[in-house]
Amino acid sequence: MFGSILLVALMGAGPAPGTSLPTGDGSAEAVAARLSAMLQAARSVISKHQTDINDPAKGDKHLDAATVVGEAIAAYKAKTGEDPTAYDPATRQGRLIGAQLEAIAEVMDEAQSSINQEGVGFKGFIPATFARLVNETFARRVVGEATVKVTAPLDLVRNRKARPDEWETAVIAERFLAEDWPRGTPFSETVTEGGAATFRMAVPEYYAASCLSCHGGPKGSTDITGYPREGAAEADLGGVISVIINEP
Ligand code: HEC
């Protein structure tokens, strides 16, 4: 009983931001960090509902676009302490986060017939695939302005579309895989190519125990998705969220 009072007291303290975002001044760094945080929030929603999505006995999963967007917004708020719907849509930050939420909705609309199919267990609708589809849809909606991609060290890449480019390869090798790199810390810089300035941010992600049913061992054995397992271990660098913001 004392425990539950304590819990209520703690919850009353409001959201405890797990991630400190760069101040919301609309800089490329601030926007990139928010796009990355929203992708993670939305992916966590799919992860939370995975058992349901894979349930062959259940038809309608009640996981429509509005539900997933609503839960993603709530997860983002819990993680960052910010309400993404309060971002001014007239700003780059508001516009890009808005486009990302629309991309999440579009992907969920298109997934309905597949995820609501009765009699089918595993449907291939997993957080990584969802994230890739959201990122592809986002890129179409904001052409040229920004891209979000999930990549990984080359030896771990499953989908060819996720292969790291030169900049990502260098960041992975020289920063994220360096012994002394502070775990979980993003790397960002402005890159100038052909006179155009591009802001780039990479956010490292590590395997949790829950990832290893597919990415763990035995190495080379086939997982439920049909891919060979990588033989990875918990806490290994598993992937990188890579955000590009093209300066106007
Ligand atoms: C059910 C099996 C499964 C689980 C569990 C799983 N993954 Fe994956 N992962 C995949 C598949 C399949 C892809 C390719 C998805 C695509 O592009 O459609 C993938 C892709 C990725 C990618 C993108 C790069 C690439 O290889 O294409 C990263 C990064 C990644 N997974 C990390 C993780 C992490 C971290 C976890 C745990 C939080 C995790 N995965 C859990 C199956 C899984």
PDB file of C-alpha atoms and ligand atoms in Angstrom:
ATOM      1  CA  MET A   1       0.000   0.000   0.000  1.00  0.00           C
ATOM      2  CA  PHE A   2       2.811   2.340   0.875  1.00  0.00           C
ATOM      3  CA  GLY A   3       4.374   1.361  -2.419  1.00  0.00           C
ATOM      4  CA  SER A   4       1.363   2.437  -4.431  1.00  0.00           C
ATOM      5  CA  ILE A   5       1.239   5.803  -2.677  1.00  0.00           C
ATOM      6  CA  LEU A   6       4.873   6.301  -3.511  1.00  0.00           C
ATOM      7  CA  LEU A   7       4.213   5.339  -7.135  1.00  0.00           C
ATOM      8  CA  VAL A   8       1.383   7.865  -7.413  1.00  0.00           C
ATOM      9  CA  ALA A   9       3.611  10.504  -5.891  1.00  0.00           C
ATOM     10  CA  LEU A  10       6.329   9.756  -8.411  1.00  0.00           C
ATOM     11  CA  MET A  11       3.917   9.786 -11.329  1.00  0.00           C
ATOM     12  CA  GLY A  12       2.540  13.094 -10.123  1.00  0.00           C
ATOM     13  CA  ALA A  13       5.941  14.582 -10.661  1.00  0.00           C
ATOM     14  CA  GLY A  14       5.147  14.649 -14.384  1.00  0.00           C
ATOM     15  CA  PRO A  15       7.070  13.273 -17.317  1.00  0.00           C
ATOM     16  CA  ALA A  16      10.678  12.504 -16.612  1.00  0.00           C
ATOM     17  CA  PRO A  17      12.361  13.173 -19.929  1.00  0.00           C
ATOM     18  CA  GLY A  18      14.599  10.240 -20.764  1.00  0.00           C
ATOM     19  CA  THR A  19      16.216  12.150 -23.567  1.00  0.00           C
ATOM     20  CA  SER A  20      17.389  15.691 -23.368  1.00  0.00           C
ATOM     21  CA  LEU A  21      16.774  17.308 -26.708  1.00  0.00           C
ATOM     22  CA  PRO A  22      18.714  20.307 -27.906  1.00  0.00           C
ATOM     23  CA  THR A  23      16.635  23.411 -27.148  1.00  0.00           C
ATOM     24  CA  GLY A  24      13.788  23.914 -29.545  1.00  0.00           C
ATOM     25  CA  ASP A  25      15.238  26.832 -31.431  1.00  0.00           C
ATOM     26  CA  GLY A  26      14.459  25.343 -34.810  1.00  0.00           C
ATOM     27  CA  SER A  27      18.123  24.748 -35.639  1.00  0.00           C
ATOM     28  CA  ALA A  28      18.924  21.784 -37.872  1.00  0.00           C
ATOM     29  CA  GLU A  29      20.326  20.010 -34.818  1.00  0.00           C
ATOM     30  CA  ALA A  30      17.139  20.563 -32.823  1.00  0.00           C
ATOM     31  CA  VAL A  31      14.949  19.363 -35.691  1.00  0.00           C
ATOM     32  CA  ALA A  32      17.096  16.305 -36.413  1.00  0.00           C
ATOM     33  CA  ALA A  33      17.028  15.232 -32.765  1.00  0.00           C
ATOM     34  CA  ARG A  34      13.236  15.531 -32.721  1.00  0.00           C
ATOM     35  CA  LEU A  35      12.769  13.562 -35.943  1.00  0.00           C
ATOM     36  CA  SER A  36      14.928  10.827 -34.486  1.00  0.00           C
ATOM     37  CA  ALA A  37      13.025  10.843 -31.177  1.00  0.00           C
ATOM     38  CA  MET A  38       9.675  10.637 -32.976  1.00  0.00           C
ATOM     39  CA  LEU A  39      10.824   7.703 -35.103  1.00  0.00           C
ATOM     40  CA  GLN A  40      11.869   5.888 -31.931  1.00  0.00           C
ATOM     41  CA  ALA A  41       8.561   6.723 -30.243  1.00  0.00           C
ATOM     42  CA  ALA A  42       6.492   5.438 -33.171  1.00  0.00           C
ATOM     43  CA  ARG A  43       8.586   2.290 -33.471  1.00  0.00           C
ATOM     44  CA  SER A  44       8.061   1.585 -29.763  1.00  0.00           C
ATOM     45  CA  VAL A  45       4.303   1.621 -30.374  1.00  0.00           C
ATOM     46  CA  ILE A  46       4.582  -1.134 -32.995  1.00  0.00           C
ATOM     47  CA  SER A  47       6.881  -3.045 -30.681  1.00  0.00           C
ATOM     48  CA  LYS A  48       4.383  -2.782 -27.823  1.00  0.00           C
ATOM     49  CA  HIS A  49       1.608  -4.221 -30.013  1.00  0.00           C
ATOM     50  CA  GLN A  50       3.742  -6.914 -31.706  1.00  0.00           C
ATOM     51  CA  THR A  51       2.128  -9.873 -29.922  1.00  0.00           C
ATOM     52  CA  ASP A  52      -1.291  -8.617 -30.943  1.00  0.00           C
ATOM     53  CA  ILE A  53      -0.207  -7.953 -34.535  1.00  0.00           C
ATOM     54  CA  ASN A  54       1.114 -11.517 -34.784  1.00  0.00           C
ATOM     55  CA  ASP A  55      -2.026 -13.104 -33.279  1.00  0.00           C
ATOM     56  CA  PRO A  56      -3.655 -15.360 -35.912  1.00  0.00           C
ATOM     57  CA  ALA A  57      -6.857 -15.682 -33.857  1.00  0.00           C
ATOM     58  CA  LYS A  58      -7.542 -11.971 -33.900  1.00  0.00           C
ATOM     59  CA  GLY A  59      -8.967 -10.045 -36.857  1.00  0.00           C
ATOM     60  CA  ASP A  60      -9.246  -6.301 -36.290  1.00  0.00           C
ATOM     61  CA  LYS A  61      -6.249  -5.210 -34.234  1.00  0.00           C
ATOM     62  CA  HIS A  62      -7.710  -1.731 -33.632  1.00  0.00           C
ATOM     63  CA  LEU A  63      -4.337  -0.357 -34.563  1.00  0.00           C
ATOM     64  CA  ASP A  64      -5.464   2.218 -37.077  1.00  0.00           C
ATOM     65  CA  ALA A  65      -3.579   5.353 -38.109  1.00  0.00           C
ATOM     66  CA  ALA A  66      -5.165   7.588 -35.464  1.00  0.00           C
ATOM     67  CA  THR A  67      -4.382   5.105 -32.686  1.00  0.00           C
ATOM     68  CA  VAL A  68      -0.742   4.670 -33.654  1.00  0.00           C
ATOM     69  CA  VAL A  69      -0.212   8.407 -34.168  1.00  0.00           C
ATOM     70  CA  GLY A  70      -1.872   9.106 -30.803  1.00  0.00           C
ATOM     71  CA  GLU A  71       0.277   6.542 -29.003  1.00  0.00           C
ATOM     72  CA  ALA A  72       3.416   7.770 -30.756  1.00  0.00           C
ATOM     73  CA  ILE A  73       2.691  11.322 -29.618  1.00  0.00           C
ATOM     74  CA  ALA A  74       2.158  10.079 -26.060  1.00  0.00           C
ATOM     75  CA  ALA A  75       5.409   8.068 -26.119  1.00  0.00           C
ATOM     76  CA  TYR A  76       7.282  11.080 -27.516  1.00  0.00           C
ATOM     77  CA  LYS A  77       5.857  13.295 -24.773  1.00  0.00           C
ATOM     78  CA  ALA A  78       6.851  10.796 -22.103  1.00  0.00           C
ATOM     79  CA  LYS A  79      10.357  10.583 -23.502  1.00  0.00           C
ATOM     80  CA  THR A  80      11.077  14.214 -24.280  1.00  0.00           C
ATOM     81  CA  GLY A  81       8.645  16.191 -22.129  1.00  0.00           C
ATOM     82  CA  GLU A  82       7.464  18.024 -25.256  1.00  0.00           C
ATOM     83  CA  ASP A  83       4.093  18.050 -27.006  1.00  0.00           C
ATOM     84  CA  PRO A  84       4.852  17.662 -30.729  1.00  0.00           C
ATOM     85  CA  THR A  85       1.373  18.881 -31.685  1.00  0.00           C
ATOM     86  CA  ALA A  86       2.249  22.213 -30.091  1.00  0.00           C
ATOM     87  CA  TYR A  87       5.090  22.878 -32.564  1.00  0.00           C
ATOM     88  CA  ASP A  88       4.194  25.807 -34.805  1.00  0.00           C
ATOM     89  CA  PRO A  89       3.379  24.334 -38.242  1.00  0.00           C
ATOM     90  CA  ALA A  90       4.764  27.492 -39.844  1.00  0.00           C
ATOM     91  CA  THR A  91       8.270  26.570 -38.663  1.00  0.00           C
ATOM     92  CA  ARG A  92      10.594  23.986 -40.186  1.00  0.00           C
ATOM     93  CA  GLN A  93      10.367  21.947 -36.996  1.00  0.00           C
ATOM     94  CA  GLY A  94       6.571  21.978 -36.953  1.00  0.00           C
ATOM     95  CA  ARG A  95       6.335  21.220 -40.659  1.00  0.00           C
ATOM     96  CA  LEU A  96       8.798  18.323 -40.616  1.00  0.00           C
ATOM     97  CA  ILE A  97       7.428  16.679 -37.476  1.00  0.00           C
ATOM     98  CA  GLY A  98       3.935  17.145 -38.924  1.00  0.00           C
ATOM     99  CA  ALA A  99       5.035  15.431 -42.144  1.00  0.00           C
ATOM    100  CA  GLN A 100       6.522  12.594 -40.113  1.00  0.00           C
ATOM    101  CA  LEU A 101       3.240  12.095 -38.227  1.00  0.00           C
ATOM    102  CA  GLU A 102       1.412  12.078 -41.573  1.00  0.00           C
ATOM    103  CA  ALA A 103       3.864   9.475 -42.856  1.00  0.00           C
ATOM    104  CA  ILE A 104       3.148   7.294 -39.813  1.00  0.00           C
ATOM    105  CA  ALA A 105      -0.587   7.610 -40.506  1.00  0.00           C
ATOM    106  CA  GLU A 106      -0.125   6.759 -44.205  1.00  0.00           C
ATOM    107  CA  VAL A 107       1.908   3.643 -43.420  1.00  0.00           C
ATOM    108  CA  MET A 108      -0.678   2.466 -40.898  1.00  0.00           C
ATOM    109  CA  ASP A 109      -3.547   3.088 -43.336  1.00  0.00           C
ATOM    110  CA  GLU A 110      -1.785   0.954 -45.910  1.00  0.00           C
ATOM    111  CA  ALA A 111      -0.967  -1.787 -43.408  1.00  0.00           C
ATOM    112  CA  GLN A 112      -4.547  -2.306 -42.216  1.00  0.00           C
ATOM    113  CA  SER A 113      -5.579  -5.135 -44.534  1.00  0.00           C
ATOM    114  CA  SER A 114      -2.365  -7.006 -43.841  1.00  0.00           C
ATOM    115  CA  ILE A 115      -2.262  -6.649 -40.054  1.00  0.00           C
ATOM    116  CA  ASN A 116      -5.981  -7.341 -39.634  1.00  0.00           C
ATOM    117  CA  GLN A 117      -5.844 -10.596 -41.571  1.00  0.00           C
ATOM    118  CA  GLU A 118      -7.274 -13.428 -39.523  1.00  0.00           C
ATOM    119  CA  GLY A 119      -5.624 -16.840 -39.639  1.00  0.00           C
ATOM    120  CA  VAL A 120      -2.144 -15.478 -40.363  1.00  0.00           C
ATOM    121  CA  GLY A 121       0.375 -15.266 -37.525  1.00  0.00           C
ATOM    122  CA  PHE A 122       3.611 -13.526 -38.457  1.00  0.00           C
ATOM    123  CA  LYS A 123       2.864 -10.879 -41.079  1.00  0.00           C
ATOM    124  CA  GLY A 124       6.290  -9.321 -41.432  1.00  0.00           C
ATOM    125  CA  PHE A 125       5.011  -6.113 -39.851  1.00  0.00           C
ATOM    126  CA  ILE A 126       7.785  -5.416 -37.349  1.00  0.00           C
ATOM    127  CA  PRO A 127       9.258  -2.186 -35.952  1.00  0.00           C
ATOM    128  CA  ALA A 128      12.197  -2.120 -38.396  1.00  0.00           C
ATOM    129  CA  THR A 129      10.004  -2.545 -41.464  1.00  0.00           C
ATOM    130  CA  PHE A 130       7.478  -0.042 -40.140  1.00  0.00           C
ATOM    131  CA  ALA A 131      10.314   2.462 -39.541  1.00  0.00           C
ATOM    132  CA  ARG A 132      11.693   1.967 -43.054  1.00  0.00           C
ATOM    133  CA  LEU A 133       8.251   2.518 -44.604  1.00  0.00           C
ATOM    134  CA  VAL A 134       7.702   5.635 -42.473  1.00  0.00           C
ATOM    135  CA  ASN A 135      11.098   7.009 -43.518  1.00  0.00           C
ATOM    136  CA  GLU A 136      10.429   6.313 -47.205  1.00  0.00           C
ATOM    137  CA  THR A 137       7.004   7.960 -46.988  1.00  0.00           C
ATOM    138  CA  PHE A 138       8.447  10.929 -45.097  1.00  0.00           C
ATOM    139  CA  ALA A 139      11.122  11.448 -47.763  1.00  0.00           C
ATOM    140  CA  ARG A 140       8.420  11.541 -50.460  1.00  0.00           C
ATOM    141  CA  ARG A 141       6.447  14.105 -48.489  1.00  0.00           C
ATOM    142  CA  VAL A 142       9.301  16.531 -47.785  1.00  0.00           C
ATOM    143  CA  VAL A 143      11.340  16.056 -50.974  1.00  0.00           C
ATOM    144  CA  GLY A 144      14.811  17.412 -50.655  1.00  0.00           C
ATOM    145  CA  GLU A 145      14.313  19.025 -47.279  1.00  0.00           C
ATOM    146  CA  ALA A 146      15.200  16.177 -44.950  1.00  0.00           C
ATOM    147  CA  THR A 147      15.660  12.434 -44.795  1.00  0.00           C
ATOM    148  CA  VAL A 148      15.586   9.944 -41.953  1.00  0.00           C
ATOM    149  CA  LYS A 149      17.108   6.518 -42.422  1.00  0.00           C
ATOM    150  CA  VAL A 150      17.940   3.584 -40.199  1.00  0.00           C
ATOM    151  CA  THR A 151      21.272   2.081 -41.119  1.00  0.00           C
ATOM    152  CA  ALA A 152      23.742  -0.250 -39.400  1.00  0.00           C
ATOM    153  CA  PRO A 153      27.354  -1.403 -39.540  1.00  0.00           C
ATOM    154  CA  LEU A 154      27.696  -2.931 -43.021  1.00  0.00           C
ATOM    155  CA  ASP A 155      28.218  -6.494 -41.744  1.00  0.00           C
ATOM    156  CA  LEU A 156      24.849  -6.300 -39.966  1.00  0.00           C
ATOM    157  CA  VAL A 157      22.772  -4.797 -42.754  1.00  0.00           C
ATOM    158  CA  ARG A 158      19.787  -6.878 -43.818  1.00  0.00           C
ATOM    159  CA  ASN A 159      17.989  -4.675 -46.285  1.00  0.00           C
ATOM    160  CA  ARG A 160      20.227  -3.325 -49.070  1.00  0.00           C
ATOM    161  CA  LYS A 161      18.365  -0.015 -48.843  1.00  0.00           C
ATOM    162  CA  ALA A 162      19.754   0.383 -45.320  1.00  0.00           C
ATOM    163  CA  ARG A 163      23.419   0.229 -46.324  1.00  0.00           C
ATOM    164  CA  PRO A 164      25.494   3.008 -44.748  1.00  0.00           C
ATOM    165  CA  ASP A 165      26.850   5.727 -47.043  1.00  0.00           C
ATOM    166  CA  GLU A 166      30.418   6.990 -46.771  1.00  0.00           C
ATOM    167  CA  TRP A 167      29.685   9.480 -43.994  1.00  0.00           C
ATOM    168  CA  GLU A 168      27.679   6.942 -41.979  1.00  0.00           C
ATOM    169  CA  THR A 169      30.380   4.291 -42.455  1.00  0.00           C
ATOM    170  CA  ALA A 170      33.017   6.677 -41.116  1.00  0.00           C
ATOM    171  CA  VAL A 171      30.891   7.745 -38.135  1.00  0.00           C
ATOM    172  CA  ILE A 172      30.227   4.107 -37.237  1.00  0.00           C
ATOM    173  CA  ALA A 173      33.877   3.065 -37.507  1.00  0.00           C
ATOM    174  CA  GLU A 174      35.590   6.124 -36.070  1.00  0.00           C
ATOM    175  CA  ARG A 175      33.065   7.217 -33.454  1.00  0.00           C
ATOM    176  CA  PHE A 176      30.429   4.696 -32.420  1.00  0.00           C
ATOM    177  CA  LEU A 177      32.704   1.638 -32.464  1.00  0.00           C
ATOM    178  CA  ALA A 178      35.554   3.484 -30.721  1.00  0.00           C
ATOM    179  CA  GLU A 179      36.255   2.149 -27.220  1.00  0.00           C
ATOM    180  CA  ASP A 180      35.909   5.557 -25.626  1.00  0.00           C
ATOM    181  CA  TRP A 181      32.770   6.746 -27.418  1.00  0.00           C
ATOM    182  CA  PRO A 182      30.230   7.728 -24.747  1.00  0.00           C
ATOM    183  CA  ARG A 183      27.467   5.184 -25.148  1.00  0.00           C
ATOM    184  CA  GLY A 184      24.298   6.417 -26.767  1.00  0.00           C
ATOM    185  CA  THR A 185      25.724   9.806 -27.661  1.00  0.00           C
ATOM    186  CA  PRO A 186      24.748  11.082 -31.116  1.00  0.00           C
ATOM    187  CA  PHE A 187      27.287  12.567 -33.499  1.00  0.00           C
ATOM    188  CA  SER A 188      26.462  15.469 -35.750  1.00  0.00           C
ATOM    189  CA  GLU A 189      28.178  17.908 -38.061  1.00  0.00           C
ATOM    190  CA  THR A 190      27.540  20.179 -40.996  1.00  0.00           C
ATOM    191  CA  VAL A 191      28.924  18.803 -44.220  1.00  0.00           C
ATOM    192  CA  THR A 192      29.480  21.017 -47.229  1.00  0.00           C
ATOM    193  CA  GLU A 193      29.247  19.365 -50.598  1.00  0.00           C
ATOM    194  CA  GLY A 194      29.315  21.265 -53.864  1.00  0.00           C
ATOM    195  CA  GLY A 195      28.603  24.517 -52.045  1.00  0.00           C
ATOM    196  CA  ALA A 196      25.474  23.206 -50.324  1.00  0.00           C
ATOM    197  CA  ALA A 197      25.446  22.840 -46.540  1.00  0.00           C
ATOM    198  CA  THR A 198      23.916  19.705 -45.163  1.00  0.00           C
ATOM    199  CA  PHE A 199      23.397  18.995 -41.503  1.00  0.00           C
ATOM    200  CA  ARG A 200      23.889  15.352 -40.565  1.00  0.00           C
ATOM    201  CA  MET A 201      23.124  13.578 -37.317  1.00  0.00           C
ATOM    202  CA  ALA A 202      23.691   9.946 -36.410  1.00  0.00           C
ATOM    203  CA  VAL A 203      22.135   8.344 -33.332  1.00  0.00           C
ATOM    204  CA  PRO A 204      23.587   4.992 -32.193  1.00  0.00           C
ATOM    205  CA  GLU A 205      21.255   2.194 -31.111  1.00  0.00           C
ATOM    206  CA  TYR A 206      22.191  -0.994 -29.306  1.00  0.00           C
ATOM    207  CA  TYR A 207      20.675  -4.473 -29.281  1.00  0.00           C
ATOM    208  CA  ALA A 208      18.439  -5.306 -26.342  1.00  0.00           C
ATOM    209  CA  ALA A 209      17.678  -8.887 -25.320  1.00  0.00           C
ATOM    210  CA  SER A 210      14.382  -8.657 -27.258  1.00  0.00           C
ATOM    211  CA  CYS A 211      16.274  -8.114 -30.538  1.00  0.00           C
ATOM    212  CA  LEU A 212      18.260 -11.320 -30.308  1.00  0.00           C
ATOM    213  CA  SER A 213      15.492 -13.722 -31.354  1.00  0.00           C
ATOM    214  CA  CYS A 214      16.241 -12.348 -34.816  1.00  0.00           C
ATOM    215  CA  HIS A 215      19.672 -10.685 -34.663  1.00  0.00           C
ATOM    216  CA  GLY A 216      21.301 -13.050 -32.139  1.00  0.00           C
ATOM    217  CA  GLY A 217      22.573 -16.599 -32.580  1.00  0.00           C
ATOM    218  CA  PRO A 218      23.277 -19.099 -33.799  1.00  0.00           C
ATOM    219  CA  LYS A 219      24.900 -16.977 -36.464  1.00  0.00           C
ATOM    220  CA  GLY A 220      23.613 -17.863 -39.922  1.00  0.00           C
ATOM    221  CA  SER A 221      20.511 -19.697 -38.712  1.00  0.00           C
ATOM    222  CA  THR A 222      17.242 -18.406 -40.165  1.00  0.00           C
ATOM    223  CA  ASP A 223      14.998 -16.208 -38.048  1.00  0.00           C
ATOM    224  CA  ILE A 224      11.201 -15.867 -38.258  1.00  0.00           C
ATOM    225  CA  THR A 225      11.534 -13.184 -40.953  1.00  0.00           C
ATOM    226  CA  GLY A 226      13.615 -15.425 -43.229  1.00  0.00           C
ATOM    227  CA  TYR A 227      16.895 -13.554 -42.733  1.00  0.00           C
ATOM    228  CA  PRO A 228      20.054 -15.237 -41.413  1.00  0.00           C
ATOM    229  CA  ARG A 229      20.826 -14.252 -37.826  1.00  0.00           C
ATOM    230  CA  GLU A 230      23.845 -12.009 -37.325  1.00  0.00           C
ATOM    231  CA  GLY A 231      25.071 -13.651 -34.126  1.00  0.00           C
ATOM    232  CA  ALA A 232      24.935 -10.324 -32.314  1.00  0.00           C
ATOM    233  CA  ALA A 233      25.058  -9.913 -28.541  1.00  0.00           C
ATOM    234  CA  GLU A 234      23.083  -7.729 -26.210  1.00  0.00           C
ATOM    235  CA  ALA A 235      24.472  -4.174 -25.964  1.00  0.00           C
ATOM    236  CA  ASP A 236      26.346  -4.424 -29.288  1.00  0.00           C
ATOM    237  CA  LEU A 237      25.924  -1.490 -31.639  1.00  0.00           C
ATOM    238  CA  GLY A 238      22.935  -2.652 -33.702  1.00  0.00           C
ATOM    239  CA  GLY A 239      22.018   0.312 -35.818  1.00  0.00           C
ATOM    240  CA  VAL A 240      22.108   4.022 -36.404  1.00  0.00           C
ATOM    241  CA  ILE A 241      19.342   6.517 -37.036  1.00  0.00           C
ATOM    242  CA  SER A 242      20.742   8.892 -39.629  1.00  0.00           C
ATOM    243  CA  VAL A 243      19.069  12.239 -40.215  1.00  0.00           C
ATOM    244  CA  ILE A 244      19.922  14.708 -42.959  1.00  0.00           C
ATOM    245  CA  ILE A 245      18.627  18.263 -42.932  1.00  0.00           C
ATOM    246  CA  ASN A 246      19.348  20.210 -46.089  1.00  0.00           C
ATOM    247  CA  GLU A 247      19.783  23.876 -45.306  1.00  0.00           C
ATOM    248  CA  PRO A 248      17.700  26.110 -47.576  1.00  0.00           C
TER     249      PRO A 248
HETATM  250  C1  HEC B   1      11.247 -10.404 -35.648  1.00  0.00           C
HETATM  251  C2  HEC B   1      12.665 -10.279 -35.960  1.00  0.00           C
HETATM  252  C3  HEC B   1      13.375  -9.010 -35.585  1.00  0.00           C
HETATM  253  C4  HEC B   1      13.519  -8.484 -34.317  1.00  0.00           C
HETATM  254  C5  HEC B   1      12.972  -8.999 -33.018  1.00  0.00           C
HETATM  255  C6  HEC B   1      14.329  -7.285 -34.498  1.00  0.00           C
HETATM  256  N1  HEC B   1      14.664  -7.132 -35.814  1.00  0.00           N
HETATM  257 FE1  HEC B   1      15.863  -5.718 -36.578  1.00  0.00          FE
HETATM  258  N2  HEC B   1      15.358  -6.260 -38.468  1.00  0.00           N
HETATM  259  C7  HEC B   1      14.614  -7.377 -38.773  1.00  0.00           C
HETATM  260  C8  HEC B   1      14.329  -7.367 -40.208  1.00  0.00           C
HETATM  261  C9  HEC B   1      13.535  -8.409 -40.978  1.00  0.00           C
HETATM  262  C10 HEC B   1      14.919  -6.205 -40.753  1.00  0.00           C
HETATM  263  C11 HEC B   1      14.843  -5.693 -42.187  1.00  0.00           C
HETATM  264  C12 HEC B   1      13.588  -4.820 -42.209  1.00  0.00           C
HETATM  265  C13 HEC B   1      13.238  -4.164 -43.513  1.00  0.00           C
HETATM  266  O1  HEC B   1      14.017  -3.405 -44.066  1.00  0.00           O
HETATM  267  O2  HEC B   1      12.091  -4.363 -43.946  1.00  0.00           O
HETATM  268  C14 HEC B   1      15.560  -5.553 -39.619  1.00  0.00           C
HETATM  269  C15 HEC B   1      16.274  -4.367 -39.717  1.00  0.00           C
HETATM  270  C16 HEC B   1      16.940  -3.780 -38.686  1.00  0.00           C
HETATM  271  C17 HEC B   1      17.749  -2.598 -38.815  1.00  0.00           C
HETATM  272  C18 HEC B   1      17.940  -1.757 -40.091  1.00  0.00           C
HETATM  273  C19 HEC B   1      19.128  -2.115 -40.880  1.00  0.00           C
HETATM  274  C20 HEC B   1      18.983  -3.374 -41.688  1.00  0.00           C
HETATM  275  O3  HEC B   1      19.669  -4.333 -41.322  1.00  0.00           O
HETATM  276  O4  HEC B   1      18.214  -3.439 -42.665  1.00  0.00           O
HETATM  277  C21 HEC B   1      18.244  -2.326 -37.561  1.00  0.00           C
HETATM  278  C22 HEC B   1      19.170  -1.200 -37.178  1.00  0.00           C
HETATM  279  C23 HEC B   1      17.703  -3.327 -36.663  1.00  0.00           C
HETATM  280  N3  HEC B   1      16.925  -4.198 -37.370  1.00  0.00           N
HETATM  281  C24 HEC B   1      17.941  -3.357 -35.298  1.00  0.00           C
HETATM  282  C25 HEC B   1      17.136  -4.061 -34.416  1.00  0.00           C
HETATM  283  C26 HEC B   1      17.105  -3.825 -32.983  1.00  0.00           C
HETATM  284  C27 HEC B   1      17.981  -2.810 -32.261  1.00  0.00           C
HETATM  285  C28 HEC B   1      16.154  -4.657 -32.480  1.00  0.00           C
HETATM  286  C29 HEC B   1      15.662  -4.762 -31.048  1.00  0.00           C
HETATM  287  C30 HEC B   1      15.195  -3.517 -30.451  1.00  0.00           C
HETATM  288  C31 HEC B   1      15.639  -5.437 -33.588  1.00  0.00           C
HETATM  289  N4  HEC B   1      16.252  -5.036 -34.737  1.00  0.00           N
HETATM  290  C32 HEC B   1      14.684  -6.441 -33.472  1.00  0.00           C
HETATM  291  C33 HEC B   1      14.186  -8.332 -37.874  1.00  0.00           C
HETATM  292  C34 HEC B   1      14.092  -8.156 -36.512  1.00  0.00           C
END
